[in-house]
Short mmCIF file of C-alpha atoms and ligand atoms in Angstrom, two decimals:
data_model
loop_
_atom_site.label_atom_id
_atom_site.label_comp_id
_atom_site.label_asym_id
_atom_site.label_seq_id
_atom_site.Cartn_x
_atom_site.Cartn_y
_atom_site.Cartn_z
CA UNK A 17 25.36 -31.88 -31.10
CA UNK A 18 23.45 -30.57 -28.43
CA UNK A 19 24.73 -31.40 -25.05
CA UNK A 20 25.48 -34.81 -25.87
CA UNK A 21 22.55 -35.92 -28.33
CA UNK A 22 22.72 -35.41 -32.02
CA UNK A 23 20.01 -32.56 -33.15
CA UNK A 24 18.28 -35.92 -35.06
CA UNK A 25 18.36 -37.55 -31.76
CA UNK A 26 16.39 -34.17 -30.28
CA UNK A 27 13.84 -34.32 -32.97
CA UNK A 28 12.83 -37.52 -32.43
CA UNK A 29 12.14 -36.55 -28.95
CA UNK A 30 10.39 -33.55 -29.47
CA UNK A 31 9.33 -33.31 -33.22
CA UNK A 32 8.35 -29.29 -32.68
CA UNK A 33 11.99 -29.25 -33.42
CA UNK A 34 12.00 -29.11 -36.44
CA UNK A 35 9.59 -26.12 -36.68
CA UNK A 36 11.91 -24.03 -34.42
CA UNK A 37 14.72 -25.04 -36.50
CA UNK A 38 13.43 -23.61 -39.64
CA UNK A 39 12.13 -19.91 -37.57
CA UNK A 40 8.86 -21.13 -38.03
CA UNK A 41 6.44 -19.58 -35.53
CA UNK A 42 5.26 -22.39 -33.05
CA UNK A 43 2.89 -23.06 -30.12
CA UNK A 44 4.47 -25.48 -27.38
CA UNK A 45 1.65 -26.63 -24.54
CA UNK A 46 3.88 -28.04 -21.46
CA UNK A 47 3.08 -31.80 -20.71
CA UNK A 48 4.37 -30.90 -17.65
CA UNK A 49 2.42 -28.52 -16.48
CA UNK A 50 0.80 -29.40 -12.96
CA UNK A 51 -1.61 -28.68 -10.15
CA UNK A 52 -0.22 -25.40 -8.40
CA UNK A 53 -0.69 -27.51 -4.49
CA UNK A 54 1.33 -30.60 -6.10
CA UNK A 55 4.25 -28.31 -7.10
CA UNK A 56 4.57 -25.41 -5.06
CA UNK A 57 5.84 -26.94 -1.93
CA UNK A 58 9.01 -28.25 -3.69
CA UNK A 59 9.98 -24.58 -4.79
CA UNK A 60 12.67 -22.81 -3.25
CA UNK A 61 10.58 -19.79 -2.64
CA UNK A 62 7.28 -19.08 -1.61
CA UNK A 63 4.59 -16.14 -0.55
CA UNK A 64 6.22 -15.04 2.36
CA UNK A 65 9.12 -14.10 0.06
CA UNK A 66 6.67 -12.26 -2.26
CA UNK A 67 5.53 -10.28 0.47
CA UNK A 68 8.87 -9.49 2.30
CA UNK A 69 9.47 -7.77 -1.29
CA UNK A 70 6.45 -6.02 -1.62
CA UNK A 71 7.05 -4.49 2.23
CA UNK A 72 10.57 -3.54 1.39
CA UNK A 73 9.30 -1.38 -1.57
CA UNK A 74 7.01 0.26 0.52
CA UNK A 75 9.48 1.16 2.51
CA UNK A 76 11.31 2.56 0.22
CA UNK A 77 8.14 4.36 -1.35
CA UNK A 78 8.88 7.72 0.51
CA UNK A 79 12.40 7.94 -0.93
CA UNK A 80 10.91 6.88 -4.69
CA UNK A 81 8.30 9.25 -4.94
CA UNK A 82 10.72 12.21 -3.80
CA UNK A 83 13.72 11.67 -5.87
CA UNK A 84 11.74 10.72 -9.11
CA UNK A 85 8.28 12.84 -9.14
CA UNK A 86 6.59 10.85 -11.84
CA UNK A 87 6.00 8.21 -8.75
CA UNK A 88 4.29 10.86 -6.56
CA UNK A 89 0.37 10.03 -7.20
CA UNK A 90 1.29 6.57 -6.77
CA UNK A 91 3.10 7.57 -3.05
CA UNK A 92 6.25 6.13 -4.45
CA UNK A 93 5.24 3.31 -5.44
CA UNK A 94 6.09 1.94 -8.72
CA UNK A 95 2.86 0.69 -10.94
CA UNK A 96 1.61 0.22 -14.29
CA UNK A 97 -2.24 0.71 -15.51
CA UNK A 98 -4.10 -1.96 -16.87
CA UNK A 99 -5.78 -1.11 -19.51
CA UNK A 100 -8.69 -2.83 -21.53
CA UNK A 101 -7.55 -2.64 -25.46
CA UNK A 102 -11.40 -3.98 -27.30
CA UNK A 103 -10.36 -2.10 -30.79
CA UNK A 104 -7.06 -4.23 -30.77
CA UNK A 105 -8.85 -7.54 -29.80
CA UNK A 106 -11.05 -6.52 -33.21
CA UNK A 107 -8.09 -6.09 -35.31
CA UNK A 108 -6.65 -9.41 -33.91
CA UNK A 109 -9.88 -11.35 -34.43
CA UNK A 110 -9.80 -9.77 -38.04
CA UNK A 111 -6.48 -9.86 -38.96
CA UNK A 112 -6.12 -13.87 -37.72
CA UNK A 113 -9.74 -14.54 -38.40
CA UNK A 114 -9.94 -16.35 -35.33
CA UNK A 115 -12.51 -15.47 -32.67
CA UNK A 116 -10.72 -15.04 -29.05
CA UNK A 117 -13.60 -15.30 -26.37
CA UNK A 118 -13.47 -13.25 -23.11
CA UNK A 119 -12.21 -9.83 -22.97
CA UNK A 120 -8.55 -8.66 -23.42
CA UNK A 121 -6.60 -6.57 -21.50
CA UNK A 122 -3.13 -5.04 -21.56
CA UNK A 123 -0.47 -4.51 -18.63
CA UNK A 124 1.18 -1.75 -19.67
CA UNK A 125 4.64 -2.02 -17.97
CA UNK A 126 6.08 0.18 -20.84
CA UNK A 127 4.49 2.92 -19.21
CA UNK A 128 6.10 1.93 -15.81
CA UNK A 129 7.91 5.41 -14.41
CA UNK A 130 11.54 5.36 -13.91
CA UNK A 131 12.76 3.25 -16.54
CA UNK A 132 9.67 2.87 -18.74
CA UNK A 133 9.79 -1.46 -18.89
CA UNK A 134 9.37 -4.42 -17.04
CA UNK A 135 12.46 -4.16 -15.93
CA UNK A 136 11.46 -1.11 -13.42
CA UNK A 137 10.48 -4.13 -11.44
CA UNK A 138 13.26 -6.22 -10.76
CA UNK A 139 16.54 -4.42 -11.54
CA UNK A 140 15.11 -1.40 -9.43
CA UNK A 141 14.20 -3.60 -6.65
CA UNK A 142 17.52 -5.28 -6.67
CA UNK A 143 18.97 -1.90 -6.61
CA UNK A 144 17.04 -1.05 -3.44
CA UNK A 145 17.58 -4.37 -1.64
CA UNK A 146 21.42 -4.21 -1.67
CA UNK A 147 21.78 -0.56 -0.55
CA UNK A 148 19.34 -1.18 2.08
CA UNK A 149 21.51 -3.94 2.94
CA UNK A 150 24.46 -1.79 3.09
CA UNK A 151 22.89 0.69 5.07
CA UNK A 152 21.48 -1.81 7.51
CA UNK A 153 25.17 -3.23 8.17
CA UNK A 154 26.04 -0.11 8.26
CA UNK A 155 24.19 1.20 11.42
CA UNK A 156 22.90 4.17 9.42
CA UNK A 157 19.01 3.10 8.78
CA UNK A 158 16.92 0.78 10.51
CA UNK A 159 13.40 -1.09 8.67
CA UNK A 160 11.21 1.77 11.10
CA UNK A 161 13.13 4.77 9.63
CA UNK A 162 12.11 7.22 7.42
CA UNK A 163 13.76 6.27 3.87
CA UNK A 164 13.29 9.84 2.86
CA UNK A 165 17.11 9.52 4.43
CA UNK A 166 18.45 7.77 1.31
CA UNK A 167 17.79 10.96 -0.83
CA UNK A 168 20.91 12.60 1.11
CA UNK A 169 23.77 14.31 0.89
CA UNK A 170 25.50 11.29 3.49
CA UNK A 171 24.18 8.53 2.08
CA UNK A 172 24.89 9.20 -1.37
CA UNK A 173 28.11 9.81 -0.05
CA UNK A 174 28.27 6.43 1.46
CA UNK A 175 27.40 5.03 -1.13
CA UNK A 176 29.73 6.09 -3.40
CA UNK A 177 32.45 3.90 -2.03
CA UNK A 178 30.14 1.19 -3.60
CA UNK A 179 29.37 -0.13 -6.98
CA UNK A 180 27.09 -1.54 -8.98
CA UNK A 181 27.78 -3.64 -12.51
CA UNK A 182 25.81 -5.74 -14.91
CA UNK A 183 25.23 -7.12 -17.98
CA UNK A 184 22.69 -6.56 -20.21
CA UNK A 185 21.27 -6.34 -23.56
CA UNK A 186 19.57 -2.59 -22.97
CA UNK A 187 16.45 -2.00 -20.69
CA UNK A 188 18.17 -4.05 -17.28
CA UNK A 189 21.20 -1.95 -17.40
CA UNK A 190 18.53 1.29 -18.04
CA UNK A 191 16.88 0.08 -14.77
CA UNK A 192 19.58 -0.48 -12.88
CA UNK A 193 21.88 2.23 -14.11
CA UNK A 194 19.12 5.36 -13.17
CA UNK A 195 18.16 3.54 -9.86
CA UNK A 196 21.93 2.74 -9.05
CA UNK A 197 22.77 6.29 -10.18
CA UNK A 198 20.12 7.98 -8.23
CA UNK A 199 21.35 5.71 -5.05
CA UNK A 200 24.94 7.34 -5.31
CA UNK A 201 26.42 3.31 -6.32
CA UNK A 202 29.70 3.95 -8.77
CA UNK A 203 27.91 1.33 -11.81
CA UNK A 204 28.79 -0.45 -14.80
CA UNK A 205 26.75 -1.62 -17.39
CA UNK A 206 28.45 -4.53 -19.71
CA UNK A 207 26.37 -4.64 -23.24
CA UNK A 208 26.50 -6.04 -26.43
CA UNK A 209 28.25 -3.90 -28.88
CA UNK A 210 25.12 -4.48 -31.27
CA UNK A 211 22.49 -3.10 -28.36
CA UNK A 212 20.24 0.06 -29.30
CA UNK A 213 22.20 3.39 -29.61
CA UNK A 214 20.28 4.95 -27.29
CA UNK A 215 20.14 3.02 -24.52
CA UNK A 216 23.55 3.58 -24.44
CA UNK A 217 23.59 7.59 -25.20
CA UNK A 218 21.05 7.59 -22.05
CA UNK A 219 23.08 5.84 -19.54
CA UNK A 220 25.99 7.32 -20.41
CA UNK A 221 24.18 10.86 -19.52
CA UNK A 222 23.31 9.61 -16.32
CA UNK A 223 26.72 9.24 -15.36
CA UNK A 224 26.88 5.45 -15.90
CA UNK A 225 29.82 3.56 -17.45
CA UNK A 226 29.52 1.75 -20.27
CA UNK A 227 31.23 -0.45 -21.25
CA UNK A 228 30.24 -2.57 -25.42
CA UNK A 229 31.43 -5.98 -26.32
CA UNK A 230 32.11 -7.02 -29.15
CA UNK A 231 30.66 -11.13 -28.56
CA UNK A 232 27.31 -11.69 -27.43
CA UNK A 233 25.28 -10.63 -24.64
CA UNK A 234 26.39 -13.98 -22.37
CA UNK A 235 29.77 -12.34 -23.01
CA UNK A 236 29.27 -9.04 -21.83
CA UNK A 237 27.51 -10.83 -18.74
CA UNK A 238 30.42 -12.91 -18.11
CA UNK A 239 33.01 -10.44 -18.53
CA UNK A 240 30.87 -7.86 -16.00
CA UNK A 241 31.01 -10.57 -13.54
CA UNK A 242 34.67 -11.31 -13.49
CA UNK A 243 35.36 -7.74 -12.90
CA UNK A 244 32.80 -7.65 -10.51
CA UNK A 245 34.13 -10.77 -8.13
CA UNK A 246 37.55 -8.62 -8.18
CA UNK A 247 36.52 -6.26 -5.83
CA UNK A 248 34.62 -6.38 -2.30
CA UNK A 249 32.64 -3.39 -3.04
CA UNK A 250 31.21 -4.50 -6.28
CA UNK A 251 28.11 -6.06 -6.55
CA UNK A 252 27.07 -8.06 -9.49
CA UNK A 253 23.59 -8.53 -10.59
CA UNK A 254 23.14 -11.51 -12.37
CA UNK A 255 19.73 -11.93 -14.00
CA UNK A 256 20.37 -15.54 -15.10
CA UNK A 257 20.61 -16.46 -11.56
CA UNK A 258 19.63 -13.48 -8.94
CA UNK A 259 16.59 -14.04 -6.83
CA UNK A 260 16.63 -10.95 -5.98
CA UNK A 261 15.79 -9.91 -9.32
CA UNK A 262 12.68 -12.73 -9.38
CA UNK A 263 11.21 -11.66 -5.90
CA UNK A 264 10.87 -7.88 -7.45
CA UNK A 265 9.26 -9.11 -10.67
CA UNK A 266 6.83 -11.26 -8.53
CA UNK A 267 5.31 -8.57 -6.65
CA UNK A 268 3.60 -7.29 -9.56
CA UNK A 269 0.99 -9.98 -9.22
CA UNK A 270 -0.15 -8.85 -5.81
CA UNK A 271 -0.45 -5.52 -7.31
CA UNK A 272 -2.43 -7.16 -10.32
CA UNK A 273 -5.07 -9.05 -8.17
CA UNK A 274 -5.69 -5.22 -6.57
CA UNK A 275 -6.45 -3.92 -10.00
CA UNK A 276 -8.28 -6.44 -11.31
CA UNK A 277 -10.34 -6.27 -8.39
CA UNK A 278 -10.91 -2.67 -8.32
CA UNK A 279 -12.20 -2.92 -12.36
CA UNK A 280 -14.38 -6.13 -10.93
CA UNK A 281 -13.35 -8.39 -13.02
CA UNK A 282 -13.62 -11.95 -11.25
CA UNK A 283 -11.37 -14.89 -11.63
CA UNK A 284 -12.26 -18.02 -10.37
CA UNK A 285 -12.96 -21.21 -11.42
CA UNK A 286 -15.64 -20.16 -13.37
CA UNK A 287 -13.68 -17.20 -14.86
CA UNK A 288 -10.16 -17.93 -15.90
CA UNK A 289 -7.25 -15.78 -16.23
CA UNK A 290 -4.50 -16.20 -19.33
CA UNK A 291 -1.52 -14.10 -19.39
CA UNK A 292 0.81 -13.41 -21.93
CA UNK A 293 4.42 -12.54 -21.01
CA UNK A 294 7.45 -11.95 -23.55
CA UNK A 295 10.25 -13.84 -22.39
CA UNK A 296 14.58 -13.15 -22.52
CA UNK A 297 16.56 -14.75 -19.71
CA UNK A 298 13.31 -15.64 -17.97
CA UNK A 299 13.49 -13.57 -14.81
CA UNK A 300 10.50 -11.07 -15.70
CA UNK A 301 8.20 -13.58 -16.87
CA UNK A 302 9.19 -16.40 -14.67
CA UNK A 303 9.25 -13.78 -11.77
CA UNK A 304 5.37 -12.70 -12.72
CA UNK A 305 4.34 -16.62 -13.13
CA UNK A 306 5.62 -17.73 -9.95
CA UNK A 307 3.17 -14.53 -8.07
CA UNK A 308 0.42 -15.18 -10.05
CA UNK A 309 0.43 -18.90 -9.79
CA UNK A 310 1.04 -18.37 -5.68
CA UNK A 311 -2.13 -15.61 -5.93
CA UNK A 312 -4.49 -17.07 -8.63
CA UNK A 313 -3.35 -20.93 -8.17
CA UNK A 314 -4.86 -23.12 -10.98
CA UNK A 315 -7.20 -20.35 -12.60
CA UNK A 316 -4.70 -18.08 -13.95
CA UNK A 317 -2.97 -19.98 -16.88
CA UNK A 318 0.81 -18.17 -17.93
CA UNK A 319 1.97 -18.62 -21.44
CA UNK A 320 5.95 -17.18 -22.75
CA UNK A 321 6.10 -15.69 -25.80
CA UNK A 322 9.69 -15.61 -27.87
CA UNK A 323 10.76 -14.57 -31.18
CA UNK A 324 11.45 -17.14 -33.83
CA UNK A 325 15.35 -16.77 -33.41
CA UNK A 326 15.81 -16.61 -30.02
CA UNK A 327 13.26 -19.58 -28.09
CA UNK A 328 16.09 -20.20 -25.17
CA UNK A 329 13.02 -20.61 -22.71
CA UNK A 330 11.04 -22.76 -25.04
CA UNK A 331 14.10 -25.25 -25.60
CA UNK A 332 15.26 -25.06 -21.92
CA UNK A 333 11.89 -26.50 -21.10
CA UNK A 334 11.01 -28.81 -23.81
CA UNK A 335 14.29 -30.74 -23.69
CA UNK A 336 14.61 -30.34 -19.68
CA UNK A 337 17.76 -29.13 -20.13
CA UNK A 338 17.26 -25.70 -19.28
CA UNK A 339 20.47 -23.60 -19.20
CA UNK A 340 22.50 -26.36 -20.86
CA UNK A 341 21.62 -25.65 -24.08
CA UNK A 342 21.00 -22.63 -26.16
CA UNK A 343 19.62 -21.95 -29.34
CA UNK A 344 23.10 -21.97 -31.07
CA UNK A 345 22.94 -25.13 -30.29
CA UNK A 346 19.87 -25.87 -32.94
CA UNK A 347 21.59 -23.98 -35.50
CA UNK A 348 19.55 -20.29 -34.27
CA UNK A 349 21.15 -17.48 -34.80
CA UNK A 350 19.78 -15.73 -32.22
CA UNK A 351 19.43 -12.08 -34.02
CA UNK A 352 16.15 -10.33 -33.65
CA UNK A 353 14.64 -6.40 -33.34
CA UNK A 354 13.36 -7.82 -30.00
CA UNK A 355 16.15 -6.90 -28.03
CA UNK A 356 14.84 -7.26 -24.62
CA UNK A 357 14.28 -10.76 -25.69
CA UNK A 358 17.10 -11.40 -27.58
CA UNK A 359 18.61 -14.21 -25.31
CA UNK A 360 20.35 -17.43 -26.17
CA UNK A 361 20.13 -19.03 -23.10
CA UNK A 362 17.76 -19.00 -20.68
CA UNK A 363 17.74 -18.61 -16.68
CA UNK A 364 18.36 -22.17 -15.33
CA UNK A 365 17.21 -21.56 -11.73
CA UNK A 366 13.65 -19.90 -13.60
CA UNK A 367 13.43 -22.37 -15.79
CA UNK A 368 13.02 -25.40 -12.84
CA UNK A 369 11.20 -23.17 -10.75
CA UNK A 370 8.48 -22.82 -13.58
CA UNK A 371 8.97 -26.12 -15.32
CA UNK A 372 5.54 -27.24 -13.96
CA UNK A 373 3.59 -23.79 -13.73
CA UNK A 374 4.16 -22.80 -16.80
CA UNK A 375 1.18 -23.50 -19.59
CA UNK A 376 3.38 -22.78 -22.71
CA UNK A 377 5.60 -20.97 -24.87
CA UNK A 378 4.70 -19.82 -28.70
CA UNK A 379 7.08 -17.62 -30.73
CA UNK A 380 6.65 -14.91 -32.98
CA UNK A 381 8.34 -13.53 -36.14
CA UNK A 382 10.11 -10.13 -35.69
CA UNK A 383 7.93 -9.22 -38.79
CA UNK A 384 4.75 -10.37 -36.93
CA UNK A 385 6.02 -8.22 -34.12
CA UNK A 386 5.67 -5.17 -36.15
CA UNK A 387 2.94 -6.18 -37.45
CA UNK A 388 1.47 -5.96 -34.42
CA UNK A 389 3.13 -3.07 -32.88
CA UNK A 390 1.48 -0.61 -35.42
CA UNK A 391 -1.88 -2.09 -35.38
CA UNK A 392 -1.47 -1.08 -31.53
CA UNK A 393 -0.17 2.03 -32.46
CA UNK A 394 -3.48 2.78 -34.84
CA UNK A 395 -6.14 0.82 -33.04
CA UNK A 396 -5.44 1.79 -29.33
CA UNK A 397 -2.83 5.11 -29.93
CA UNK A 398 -0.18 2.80 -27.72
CA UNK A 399 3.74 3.33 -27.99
CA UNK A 400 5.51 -0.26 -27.88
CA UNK A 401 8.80 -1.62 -28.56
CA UNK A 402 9.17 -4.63 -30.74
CA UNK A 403 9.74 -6.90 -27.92
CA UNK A 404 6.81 -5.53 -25.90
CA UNK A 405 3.92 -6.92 -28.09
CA UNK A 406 5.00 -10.44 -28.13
CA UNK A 407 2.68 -10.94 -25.89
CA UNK A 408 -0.59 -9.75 -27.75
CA UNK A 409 -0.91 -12.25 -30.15
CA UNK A 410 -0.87 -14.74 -27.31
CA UNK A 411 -5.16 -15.75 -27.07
CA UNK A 412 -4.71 -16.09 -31.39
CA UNK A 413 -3.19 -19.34 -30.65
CA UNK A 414 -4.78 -20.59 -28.18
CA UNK A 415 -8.06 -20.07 -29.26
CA UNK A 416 -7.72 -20.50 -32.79
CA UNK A 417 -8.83 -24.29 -34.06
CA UNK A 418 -9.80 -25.14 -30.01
CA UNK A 419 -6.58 -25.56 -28.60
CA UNK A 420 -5.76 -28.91 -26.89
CA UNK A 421 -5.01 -26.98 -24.25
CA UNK A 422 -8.17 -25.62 -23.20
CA UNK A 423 -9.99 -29.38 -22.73
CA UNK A 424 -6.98 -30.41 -21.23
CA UNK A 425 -7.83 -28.01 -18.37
CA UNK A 426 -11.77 -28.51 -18.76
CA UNK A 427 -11.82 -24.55 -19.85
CA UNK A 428 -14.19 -24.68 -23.09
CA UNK A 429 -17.12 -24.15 -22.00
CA UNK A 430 -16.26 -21.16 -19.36
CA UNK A 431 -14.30 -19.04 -21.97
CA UNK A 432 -16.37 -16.58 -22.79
CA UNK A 433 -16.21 -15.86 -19.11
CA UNK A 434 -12.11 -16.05 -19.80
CA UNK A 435 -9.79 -12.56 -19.32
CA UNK A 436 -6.46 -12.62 -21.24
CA UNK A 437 -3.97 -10.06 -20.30
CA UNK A 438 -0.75 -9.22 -22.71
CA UNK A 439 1.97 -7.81 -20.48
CA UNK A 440 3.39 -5.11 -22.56
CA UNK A 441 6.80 -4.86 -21.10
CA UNK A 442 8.64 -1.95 -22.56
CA UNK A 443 8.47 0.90 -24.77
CA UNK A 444 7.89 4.50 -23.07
CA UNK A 445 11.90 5.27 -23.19
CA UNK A 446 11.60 4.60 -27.02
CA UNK A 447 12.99 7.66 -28.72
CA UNK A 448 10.37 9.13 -30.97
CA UNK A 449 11.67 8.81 -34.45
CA UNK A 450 13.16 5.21 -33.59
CA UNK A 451 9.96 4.20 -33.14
CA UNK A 452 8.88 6.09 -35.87
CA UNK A 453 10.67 3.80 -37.98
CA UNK A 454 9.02 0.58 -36.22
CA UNK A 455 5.69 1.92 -36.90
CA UNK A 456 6.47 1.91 -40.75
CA UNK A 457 8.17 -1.15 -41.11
CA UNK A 458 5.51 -2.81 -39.45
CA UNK A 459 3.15 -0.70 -41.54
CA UNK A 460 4.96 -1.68 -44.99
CA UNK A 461 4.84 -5.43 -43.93
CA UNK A 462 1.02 -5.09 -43.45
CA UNK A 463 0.79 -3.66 -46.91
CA UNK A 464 3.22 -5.69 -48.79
CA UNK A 465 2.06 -8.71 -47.50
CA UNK A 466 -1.57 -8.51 -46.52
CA UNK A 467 -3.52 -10.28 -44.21
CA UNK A 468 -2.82 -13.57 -45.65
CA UNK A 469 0.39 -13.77 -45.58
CA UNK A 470 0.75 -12.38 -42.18
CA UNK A 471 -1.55 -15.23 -41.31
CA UNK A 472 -0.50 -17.85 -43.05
CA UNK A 473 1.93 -19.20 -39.47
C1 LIG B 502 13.88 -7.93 -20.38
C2 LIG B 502 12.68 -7.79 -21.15
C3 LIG B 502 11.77 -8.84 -21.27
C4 LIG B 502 11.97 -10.21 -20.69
O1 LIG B 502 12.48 -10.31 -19.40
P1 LIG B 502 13.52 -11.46 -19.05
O2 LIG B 502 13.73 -11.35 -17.60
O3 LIG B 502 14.78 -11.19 -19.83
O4 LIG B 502 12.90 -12.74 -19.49
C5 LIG B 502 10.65 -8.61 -22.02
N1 LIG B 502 10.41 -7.43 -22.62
C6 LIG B 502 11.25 -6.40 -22.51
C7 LIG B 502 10.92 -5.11 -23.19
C8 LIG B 502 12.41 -6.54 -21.77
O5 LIG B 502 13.26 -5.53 -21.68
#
């Protein structure tokens, strides 16, 4: 059973069931997907809470580029590049033998400073919001101030009567234990006893408890926020549910429309915009959607991309059940390399806010992942981790055989005017010979299986 319907009962409803059920590698287009102006009125959030994010980072830009250096020729502020990555969209037109029309970019958030993913967005920001919060009630800082104040001796001092905790399954608690640590915040990360070895070994050097669990990640989350709720000075970040947490991730689109303009590429209704973003809980992703759909409206088109055994988002949305089910549920065993997006159960609060923004959701095999992380590696000399590259594979299926999708939005005919960015999400903290070993199992199952086999889903 699956909240209250029999997993028969679900397939007749939504016969990609089946497919997910077996680990099969699917494409989902959402039937629900809608006009940005019919929608975005109804959400909870809008622009102005994009951009009262955007100004709190740059207040706090001063402060970011002195305590961590690699953020001083951006004056603080926290950015990725975006690259264009032609020799990959080769290998991915070979490889799939499928032509993708319009040129391909990638938005390399593993090369973000500070924490070197995605998650440099919102657990950072989060991070930033609540001490300024502190400091505000406080009396010690007002918005005019210099934040340059936050670097010091008093305020980490302050600060220190305050702490931070979370759950996560490796590169949220990274963010948020450096950022938290750097503040002067006591913090506690809750993870998964199975999460990588040295995400751990890093935190713990930065002077972060850690604390492993033995269950699964929605354990460790649970577990951080009981502790958490115990005590007045503990604050919980909670990335099924924060806000906070979205807001940060949003801001990145602003910044996107800058770069995009500065490299002159155009979108409009004439040239549309698909982006490919690997989804966990839903937060990053959902986060970016939400700003690009408020920036771009109806010519930027956002697709999720999940591995095989862990499609939380995709089942959230395709049964409208969102956080009331998860992939256990379907018999999933939610185990892949992809740990950023190893997640049984997805965000219900992103999950309505995108229900009718979002284009799609397709999943990938963690063998496919690898796949594709070394032919990065060897066409384009670019460092990703497993979960990272979900995204790249993203304009294979929807332009291979014509996707429904693309007459559906009256698209066909423009797309060789079309840009498709992959939002690379993590990598750059990666110890070398760990991903030394991802390079050669993804280079074994090229070999061992050849192109057909990798293209026979
Ligand atoms: C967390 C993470 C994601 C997905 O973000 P969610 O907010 O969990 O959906 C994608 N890629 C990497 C590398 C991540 O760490």
């Amino acid at each position: 059973m699956a909240k209250n319907k029999s997993i028969e009962a679900w397939k007749q409803e939504c016969p990609l069931i089946q497919s997910i059920i077996n680990y099969d590698e699917v494409f989902w287009e959402n039937d629900a997907y809608t006009e940005v102006n019919r929608v975005i009125g109804s959400l909870p959030l809008g622009l102005n809470d994009v951009l009262e994010a955007e100004e709190r980072l740059k207040r706090f830009a001063p402060y970011i580029a002195e305590v961590f250096p690699a953020t001083n020729k951006n004056g603080g502020i926290i950015e990725s590049p975006l690259e264009q990555i032609p020799s990959m969209k080769r290998e991915l037109e070979n490889i799939y033998q499928t032509p993708i029309e319009g040129k391909m970019l990638l938005k390399a958030d593993n090369r973000l400073p500070i924490s070197g993913s995605v998650k440099a967005r919102g657990g950072i920001y989060e991070v930033l919001k609540r001490a300024e919060d502190l400091a505000i009630a406080a009396g010690i800082i007002n918005h005019s101030d210099d934040y340059r104040k936050f670097a010091s001796n008093d305020f980490k001092e302050f600060f220190s009567n305050y702490s931070v905790v979370c759950g996560s399954t490796g590169n949220l608690g990274l963010s948020i234990g450096i950022m938290s640590a750097m503040i002067g915040f006591k913090v506690t990360i809750h993870m998964s006893e199975d999460a990588k070895q040295w995400k751990k070994d890093l935190l713990r050097s930065k002077g972060v408890v850690v604390v492993e669990h033995a269950d699964d990640y929605s354990k460790a989350v649970e577990e951080g926020r009981k502790e958490s709720l115990a005590d007045p000075n503990s604050y919980f970040i909670d990335d099924e549910n924060s806000i906070t947490l979205f807001l940060g991730y949003a801001v990145a689109a602003i910044r996107l429309k800058e770069q995009l303009n500065e490299q002159g590429i155009t979108v409009n209704g004439d040239h549309p915009l698909f982006v490919y973003l690997p989804c966990g809980v839903g937060g990053g992703p959902g986060g970016i959607t939400f700003g690009l759909k408020l920036v771009f409206g109806d010519y930027v088109h956002c697709f999720f991309a999940e591995p095989t055994h862990s499609p939380c988002m995709l089942l959230g949305l395709m049964t409208k059940e969102h956080d009331q089910i998860s992939v256990r549920d379907f018999g999933l065993d939610n185990k892949t390399e992809a740990d950023g997006l190893a997640v049984g159960r997805a965000s219900g609060f992103v999950g309505k806010v995108i229900n009718e923004l979002i284009s799609g959701v397709y999943t990938v095999s963690d063998d496919q992942l690898f796949v594709l992380l070394s032919a990065l590696a060897d066409q384009e000399g670019m460092k990703l981790e497993p979960s990272a590259v979900a995204g790249i594979i993203g304009p294979v299926g929807l332009c291979k055989n014509q996707h429904h999708y693309l007459s559906k939005t009256n698209v066909i005919s423009i797309m060789k005017n079309a840009t498709h960015i992959a939002w690379s999400t993590g990598g750059n903290m990666v110890p070398d010979e760990v991903w030394q070993s991802y390079y050669e199992r993804g280079k074994r199952k090229y070999q061992e299986f050849g192109i057909d086999s990798v293209n026979k889903n």
